[in-house]
């Protein structure tokens, strides 16, 4: 769907980033000692640069409509990623169980659009705790996955 | 014939049927959870089989495997997150169907298609295993390289909107597959000094991140319901409707099942390529292919029949050549070796009682997948629809965290998964689909191995061009690549001249 005068600027910026990433990969491959190590990534990086340049050229020659803006709350989006990252990074210190409970609580708050009634205030934390404990038991006792205990709780 | 009936009767003993049923249920449940793959389902449950007779052990492992491949469709359809890599292409039409309120129909269609594909794969295994295994031997490193590139060009061509963006994404995925310590030379590549990247980017955690996190990011941003709820909630399995659609798409099912079986016999190729090739073919031959990617039932049928057909197909090189066709086959092969079963060309003659009882058991497990799959699928659909968003989002997020950690017991994998998810969401905003990146990551090692070996042989024989472009099978695959890349462009150019209306 071509629209006159409008360019996919975002797509071109991403393509430019990919050119940079490709350049970075080629630069990194200069240090490899063995041809077996560099022949593939160098070829692929070169192909990525060529395709990205072609994408930019194509967009300049034939303007196409950019992707529509994403509707919804950006703070909540960022909040979700930050909450998940915080949980992942705190896991070795607090242990998986506490980190998981924290993640569940934070993400529930982020995903909540309905009013917090008394019933929900009681039910949601209980269900959340049951899910976290259930999976914790499944993974540690049945599947024997050694989930982090947490440095704070180790002797 | 008499022997065959004897094997069938042995496979039908209550113990074997119970194993098949239990295996299918366990596999379906495990496969439906993002992060828990078919390989993991088989690997976790392998120790149970050590005390069993070889045939019983094989039936249980085969049933788990086939159930897990089907189970991957649930999360693909209902959450846009492939439960297993085999279900990547199921998201293309399954999730749009679920979003418009047809998730129950999509799941029933997926179940019927999986049973069909599973039966075709098992029948090929029963009747044509030794000759088909020789096909796999005809594939050299260069052919594997081109096969991987075919998979990537197919998915790039399927990328909504822009082929170049798909190709850039595929290259990015291939580069991501190079991160970490190189297999042959032990050079540390693309880590830029980070210890966390030394182990490379784990495929399943990347898959979870790139597919699941963007969905969660969008779910959390708006108060809209996660799936459309139809007014008529008591419409059952929609089995009659699904059977009618399946009958209408019988050629699609048959073609996709055969494609799945053939791709399955190629060691390492696996269900993800099979699903994509079948999907691409279904779209190519469809009368109205503009519906694909927007909730076309034929898309779900093609991918689900193909990926379940790889189960039977993958067992062909595993049993006949001792070369595992897919990663779960490698686990099963290991379990067989522990049991003292010697795989190889003589297996079918020397230990026919084990192999044929197993193949009949696999057929029985596939048939049992119909009732169990429908029941579990309906429960999964109703649960996902009924759960409030404020409970669904944290539950899925928690499952991604624990599932990713469990793969290698690594916090780094979890962090990489989340970051890749955020990058995937941003790229998605600018029209770069996640699928080419994920497939590039999955196929990276096959592509690199084939490329490097082909390069080395070509350089040694001073015939690089002949090595890559002169072998008959390689030329055939190369032609497919060119067709997949340029046929949409060519069709667009030809359409107005031919006067076909509605070309887009």
JSON list of C-alpha atoms in Angstrom, two decimals, chain B residues 165 210 394 416:
[
{"chain": "B", "resi": 165, "resn": "UNK", "atom": "CA", "xyz": [12.36, -7.16, 6.12]},
{"chain": "B", "resi": 210, "resn": "UNK", "atom": "CA", "xyz": [10.28, -13.30, 20.68]},
{"chain": "B", "resi": 394, "resn": "UNK", "atom": "CA", "xyz": [1.08, -12.79, 35.28]},
{"chain": "B", "resi": 416, "resn": "UNK", "atom": "CA", "xyz": [18.18, -12.77, 27.25]}
]
